[in-house]
Amino acid sequence: QKEVEQDPGPLSVPEGAIVSLNCTYSNSAFQYFMWYRQYSRKGPELLMYTYSSGNKEDGRFTAQVDKSSKYISLFIRDSQPSDSATYLCAMRGYQKVTFGTGTKLQVIP
Amino acid sequence: NAGVMQNPRHLVRRRGQEARLRCSPVKGHSHVYWYRQLPEEGLKFMVYLQKENIIDESGMPKERFSAEFPKEGPSILRIQQVVRGDSAAYFCASSHSQGAGNTEAFFGQGTRLTVV
């Protein structure tokens, strides 16, 4: 079993839709949770960073962490074509960051 | 990307040659991670280094690959005697500390290695 499982893509949605991206994990030592956005042929860009269970909002993005279920989510409201990218969840305990395989999102105008 | 610099951006090597990939972390960051990404796949951890120390190399192939992060200068990922299967994008990330706070990693733009 992989330490981090990410829902498979690709995911295609119409402009303006609410997007839900999810990851589950098995390592209870993970304490810090991140979401990255990666455009084609670019490096991953940090979007959201959370520590505790609950919600964290930043503009159209909301990160949700449920440590009891070992489940994290990223919600994108009012999705735009510019949100089309691969989204990677990431998490870490004390040392290295472990990534999900990524979900490719396409927002259709 | 908060200042992580990787070079070269593109590198072409013939089979059997050596590839050297360089990563300069964000100023003040003392932790460096290297990842490999194959087309249509996620990021795969290779190695985690602090200044002058390899902390975790569990993702590194046992042969031909090595990494260093000297006291002065960039971190180097070296691939000796490259083969076609080494063709991939190699990303470097850096972070500030391992304690609470400021532990997120920032990435460079990657080096795309093509072995011909």
CSV table of C-alpha atoms in Angstrom, one decimal:
chain,number,residue,atom,x,y,z
A,1,GLN,CA,0.0,0.0,0.0
A,2,LYS,CA,1.3,3.4,-1.0
A,3,GLU,CA,1.8,5.9,1.9
A,4,VAL,CA,-0.3,8.5,0.0
A,5,GLU,CA,-3.1,7.7,-2.5
A,6,GLN,CA,-4.5,10.3,-4.7
A,7,ASP,CA,-7.7,10.1,-6.6
A,8,PRO,CA,-7.0,9.3,-10.2
A,9,GLY,CA,-7.6,11.8,-13.0
A,10,PRO,CA,-7.9,13.2,-15.4
A,11,LEU,CA,-10.8,15.4,-14.2
A,12,SER,CA,-12.6,17.5,-16.7
A,13,VAL,CA,-15.1,20.2,-15.4
A,14,PRO,CA,-16.9,23.2,-17.0
A,15,GLU,CA,-15.8,26.7,-16.1
A,16,GLY,CA,-17.5,27.8,-12.8
A,17,ALA,CA,-17.8,24.4,-11.3
A,18,ILE,CA,-16.7,23.4,-7.8
A,19,VAL,CA,-13.7,21.0,-8.0
A,20,SER,CA,-12.9,18.5,-5.3
A,21,LEU,CA,-9.5,16.9,-5.2
A,22,ASN,CA,-8.7,14.2,-2.6
A,23,CYS,CA,-5.9,12.2,-1.0
A,24,THR,CA,-5.8,9.5,1.6
A,25,TYR,CA,-2.8,8.5,3.6
A,26,SER,CA,-1.7,5.6,5.9
A,27,ASN,CA,1.1,7.1,7.9
A,28,SER,CA,-0.1,8.5,11.2
A,29,ALA,CA,3.2,10.4,11.6
A,30,PHE,CA,2.2,12.9,8.9
A,31,GLN,CA,1.5,16.2,10.5
A,32,TYR,CA,1.9,18.8,7.7
A,33,PHE,CA,-0.2,18.8,4.6
A,34,MET,CA,0.3,20.7,1.4
A,35,TRP,CA,-1.2,21.1,-2.0
A,36,TYR,CA,0.8,21.9,-5.0
A,37,ARG,CA,-0.2,23.0,-8.5
A,38,GLN,CA,2.0,22.0,-11.4
A,39,TYR,CA,1.5,23.5,-14.9
A,40,SER,CA,2.9,21.5,-17.8
A,41,ARG,CA,6.7,21.6,-17.9
A,42,LYS,CA,7.0,23.8,-14.8
A,43,GLY,CA,7.9,23.1,-11.2
A,44,PRO,CA,5.3,22.4,-8.6
A,45,GLU,CA,4.0,25.6,-6.9
A,46,LEU,CA,2.8,25.6,-3.3
A,47,LEU,CA,-0.9,26.4,-3.1
A,48,MET,CA,-1.9,25.6,0.5
A,49,TYR,CA,-0.2,24.5,3.6
A,50,THR,CA,-2.0,23.2,6.7
A,51,TYR,CA,-1.1,21.6,10.0
A,52,SER,CA,-4.2,20.8,12.0
A,53,SER,CA,-7.5,19.1,11.1
A,54,GLY,CA,-10.1,21.5,9.8
A,55,ASN,CA,-10.5,23.9,7.0
A,56,LYS,CA,-8.2,26.6,5.6
A,57,GLU,CA,-9.4,29.0,3.1
A,58,ASP,CA,-7.4,31.2,0.6
A,59,GLY,CA,-9.5,32.9,-2.0
A,60,ARG,CA,-11.2,30.3,-4.2
A,61,PHE,CA,-9.2,27.5,-2.6
A,62,THR,CA,-10.1,25.6,0.6
A,63,ALA,CA,-7.9,22.9,2.1
A,64,GLN,CA,-9.5,20.4,4.4
A,65,VAL,CA,-7.8,17.9,6.7
A,66,ASP,CA,-9.4,15.1,8.6
A,67,LYS,CA,-6.6,13.4,10.6
A,68,SER,CA,-9.0,10.9,12.1
A,69,SER,CA,-9.9,9.6,8.7
A,70,LYS,CA,-6.5,10.2,7.2
A,71,TYR,CA,-8.1,12.2,4.4
A,72,ILE,CA,-7.3,15.6,2.9
A,73,SER,CA,-9.1,17.6,0.2
A,74,LEU,CA,-8.7,20.7,-1.9
A,75,PHE,CA,-11.8,22.5,-3.1
A,76,ILE,CA,-11.7,25.0,-5.9
A,77,ARG,CA,-14.7,27.3,-6.2
A,78,ASP,CA,-15.7,29.1,-9.4
A,79,SER,CA,-13.1,27.1,-11.4
A,80,GLN,CA,-11.4,28.9,-14.2
A,81,PRO,CA,-9.6,27.7,-17.3
A,82,SER,CA,-6.4,29.0,-15.8
A,83,ASP,CA,-6.8,26.4,-13.0
A,84,SER,CA,-6.1,23.6,-15.6
A,85,ALA,CA,-3.0,21.9,-14.2
A,86,THR,CA,-1.9,18.9,-12.2
A,87,TYR,CA,-2.6,19.1,-8.5
A,88,LEU,CA,-0.4,17.2,-6.1
A,89,CYS,CA,-1.1,16.5,-2.5
A,90,ALA,CA,1.9,16.2,-0.2
A,91,MET,CA,2.5,15.5,3.4
A,92,ARG,CA,5.3,15.0,5.9
A,93,GLY,CA,6.0,14.0,9.4
A,94,TYR,CA,9.5,14.9,10.7
A,95,GLN,CA,11.5,14.5,7.5
A,96,LYS,CA,10.9,14.0,3.9
A,97,VAL,CA,7.8,15.2,2.0
A,98,THR,CA,5.8,12.4,0.4
A,99,PHE,CA,3.7,13.2,-2.7
A,100,GLY,CA,0.6,11.8,-4.2
A,101,THR,CA,0.8,11.0,-7.9
A,102,GLY,CA,-1.3,14.0,-8.9
A,103,THR,CA,-4.6,14.6,-10.4
A,104,LYS,CA,-4.8,16.3,-13.8
A,105,LEU,CA,-7.5,18.9,-13.9
A,106,GLN,CA,-9.0,20.5,-17.1
A,107,VAL,CA,-11.4,23.3,-16.8
A,108,ILE,CA,-13.4,23.8,-20.0
A,109,PRO,CA,-14.5,27.3,-21.0
B,1,ASN,CA,8.9,29.4,-6.7
B,2,ALA,CA,10.6,31.4,-3.9
B,3,GLY,CA,14.0,31.4,-5.5
B,4,VAL,CA,15.1,27.7,-5.9
B,5,MET,CA,17.4,27.8,-9.0
B,6,GLN,CA,18.1,24.7,-11.0
B,7,ASN,CA,20.4,24.5,-14.0
B,8,PRO,CA,20.6,23.6,-16.6
B,9,ARG,CA,16.9,23.6,-17.5
B,10,HIS,CA,17.5,21.1,-20.3
B,11,LEU,CA,20.3,18.6,-20.6
B,12,VAL,CA,21.0,16.2,-23.4
B,13,ARG,CA,23.5,13.4,-22.9
B,14,ARG,CA,24.5,10.4,-24.9
B,15,ARG,CA,24.3,6.9,-23.3
B,16,GLY,CA,27.3,6.3,-21.1
B,17,GLN,CA,28.0,10.0,-20.4
B,18,GLU,CA,27.7,11.7,-17.0
B,19,ALA,CA,24.9,14.1,-16.1
B,20,ARG,CA,25.4,16.8,-13.4
B,21,LEU,CA,22.3,18.6,-12.2
B,22,ARG,CA,22.7,21.6,-10.0
B,23,CYS,CA,20.3,23.1,-7.4
B,24,SER,CA,20.7,26.3,-5.4
B,25,PRO,CA,18.2,26.4,-2.6
B,26,VAL,CA,16.3,29.4,-1.3
B,27,LYS,CA,18.7,31.7,0.6
B,28,GLY,CA,18.8,30.5,4.2
B,29,HIS,CA,17.3,27.0,3.4
B,30,SER,CA,19.5,24.2,4.6
B,31,HIS,CA,17.4,21.2,3.5
B,32,VAL,CA,17.3,20.0,-0.1
B,33,TYR,CA,15.2,17.3,-1.7
B,34,TRP,CA,15.6,15.8,-5.1
B,35,TYR,CA,12.7,14.3,-7.0
B,36,ARG,CA,12.3,12.6,-10.4
B,37,GLN,CA,9.2,12.8,-12.5
B,38,LEU,CA,8.5,10.6,-15.5
B,39,PRO,CA,5.9,11.7,-18.1
B,40,GLU,CA,2.4,11.3,-16.9
B,41,GLU,CA,3.6,10.2,-13.5
B,42,GLY,CA,3.9,11.8,-10.1
B,43,LEU,CA,7.0,13.0,-8.2
B,44,LYS,CA,9.2,10.3,-6.9
B,45,PHE,CA,11.4,11.0,-3.9
B,46,MET,CA,15.1,10.4,-4.5
B,47,VAL,CA,17.2,11.9,-1.7
B,48,TYR,CA,17.0,14.4,1.2
B,49,LEU,CA,20.1,16.3,2.2
B,50,GLN,CA,21.1,18.8,4.8
B,51,LYS,CA,24.3,20.7,4.5
B,52,GLU,CA,27.2,18.2,4.1
B,53,ASN,CA,24.9,15.3,5.1
B,54,ILE,CA,22.7,12.8,3.3
B,55,ILE,CA,19.7,12.2,5.6
B,56,ASP,CA,17.6,9.9,3.5
B,57,GLU,CA,18.6,8.3,0.2
B,58,SER,CA,16.0,5.6,0.2
B,59,GLY,CA,14.7,6.7,-3.2
B,60,MET,CA,18.1,6.7,-5.0
B,61,PRO,CA,19.0,3.9,-7.3
B,62,LYS,CA,21.9,2.0,-5.7
B,63,GLU,CA,24.2,2.4,-8.7
B,64,ARG,CA,25.3,5.3,-10.8
B,65,PHE,CA,23.4,8.0,-8.8
B,66,SER,CA,24.9,10.2,-6.2
B,67,ALA,CA,24.0,13.5,-4.5
B,68,GLU,CA,25.8,16.0,-2.4
B,69,PHE,CA,25.1,19.3,-0.7
B,70,PRO,CA,28.4,20.9,0.3
B,71,LYS,CA,28.9,23.6,2.9
B,72,GLU,CA,29.4,26.1,0.1
B,73,GLY,CA,27.8,26.0,-3.3
B,74,PRO,CA,24.8,24.2,-4.8
B,75,SER,CA,23.5,20.7,-4.3
B,76,ILE,CA,24.6,18.4,-7.1
B,77,LEU,CA,22.8,15.3,-8.4
B,78,ARG,CA,25.2,13.2,-10.4
B,79,ILE,CA,24.2,10.4,-12.8
B,80,GLN,CA,27.0,8.4,-14.1
B,81,GLN,CA,26.9,6.3,-17.3
B,82,VAL,CA,23.4,7.5,-18.2
B,83,VAL,CA,20.9,5.2,-19.9
B,84,ARG,CA,17.8,6.0,-21.8
B,85,GLY,CA,15.7,5.1,-18.8
B,86,ASP,CA,17.2,8.1,-16.9
B,87,SER,CA,15.4,10.5,-19.2
B,88,ALA,CA,13.0,12.4,-16.9
B,89,ALA,CA,12.4,15.8,-15.2
B,90,TYR,CA,14.5,16.2,-12.1
B,91,PHE,CA,13.1,18.6,-9.5
B,92,CYS,CA,14.9,20.1,-6.5
B,93,ALA,CA,13.1,21.5,-3.5
B,94,SER,CA,14.3,23.3,-0.4
B,95,SER,CA,13.0,24.0,3.0
B,96,HIS,CA,14.0,26.0,6.0
B,97,SER,CA,13.7,23.7,9.0
B,98,GLN,CA,12.3,20.5,10.2
B,99,GLY,CA,10.6,22.0,13.3
B,100,ALA,CA,7.1,23.4,13.4
B,101,GLY,CA,6.4,26.2,11.0
B,102,ASN,CA,8.2,27.1,7.8
B,103,THR,CA,8.5,23.5,6.8
B,104,GLU,CA,6.9,23.7,3.4
B,105,ALA,CA,9.1,23.0,0.5
B,106,PHE,CA,9.6,25.2,-2.5
B,107,PHE,CA,10.5,23.8,-5.9
B,108,GLY,CA,12.7,24.8,-8.7
B,109,GLN,CA,11.7,24.7,-12.4
B,110,GLY,CA,13.4,21.4,-12.9
B,111,THR,CA,16.1,20.0,-15.2
B,112,ARG,CA,14.8,17.9,-18.1
B,113,LEU,CA,17.3,15.3,-18.9
B,114,THR,CA,17.2,13.5,-22.3
B,115,VAL,CA,19.4,10.6,-22.9
B,116,VAL,CA,20.0,9.8,-26.6
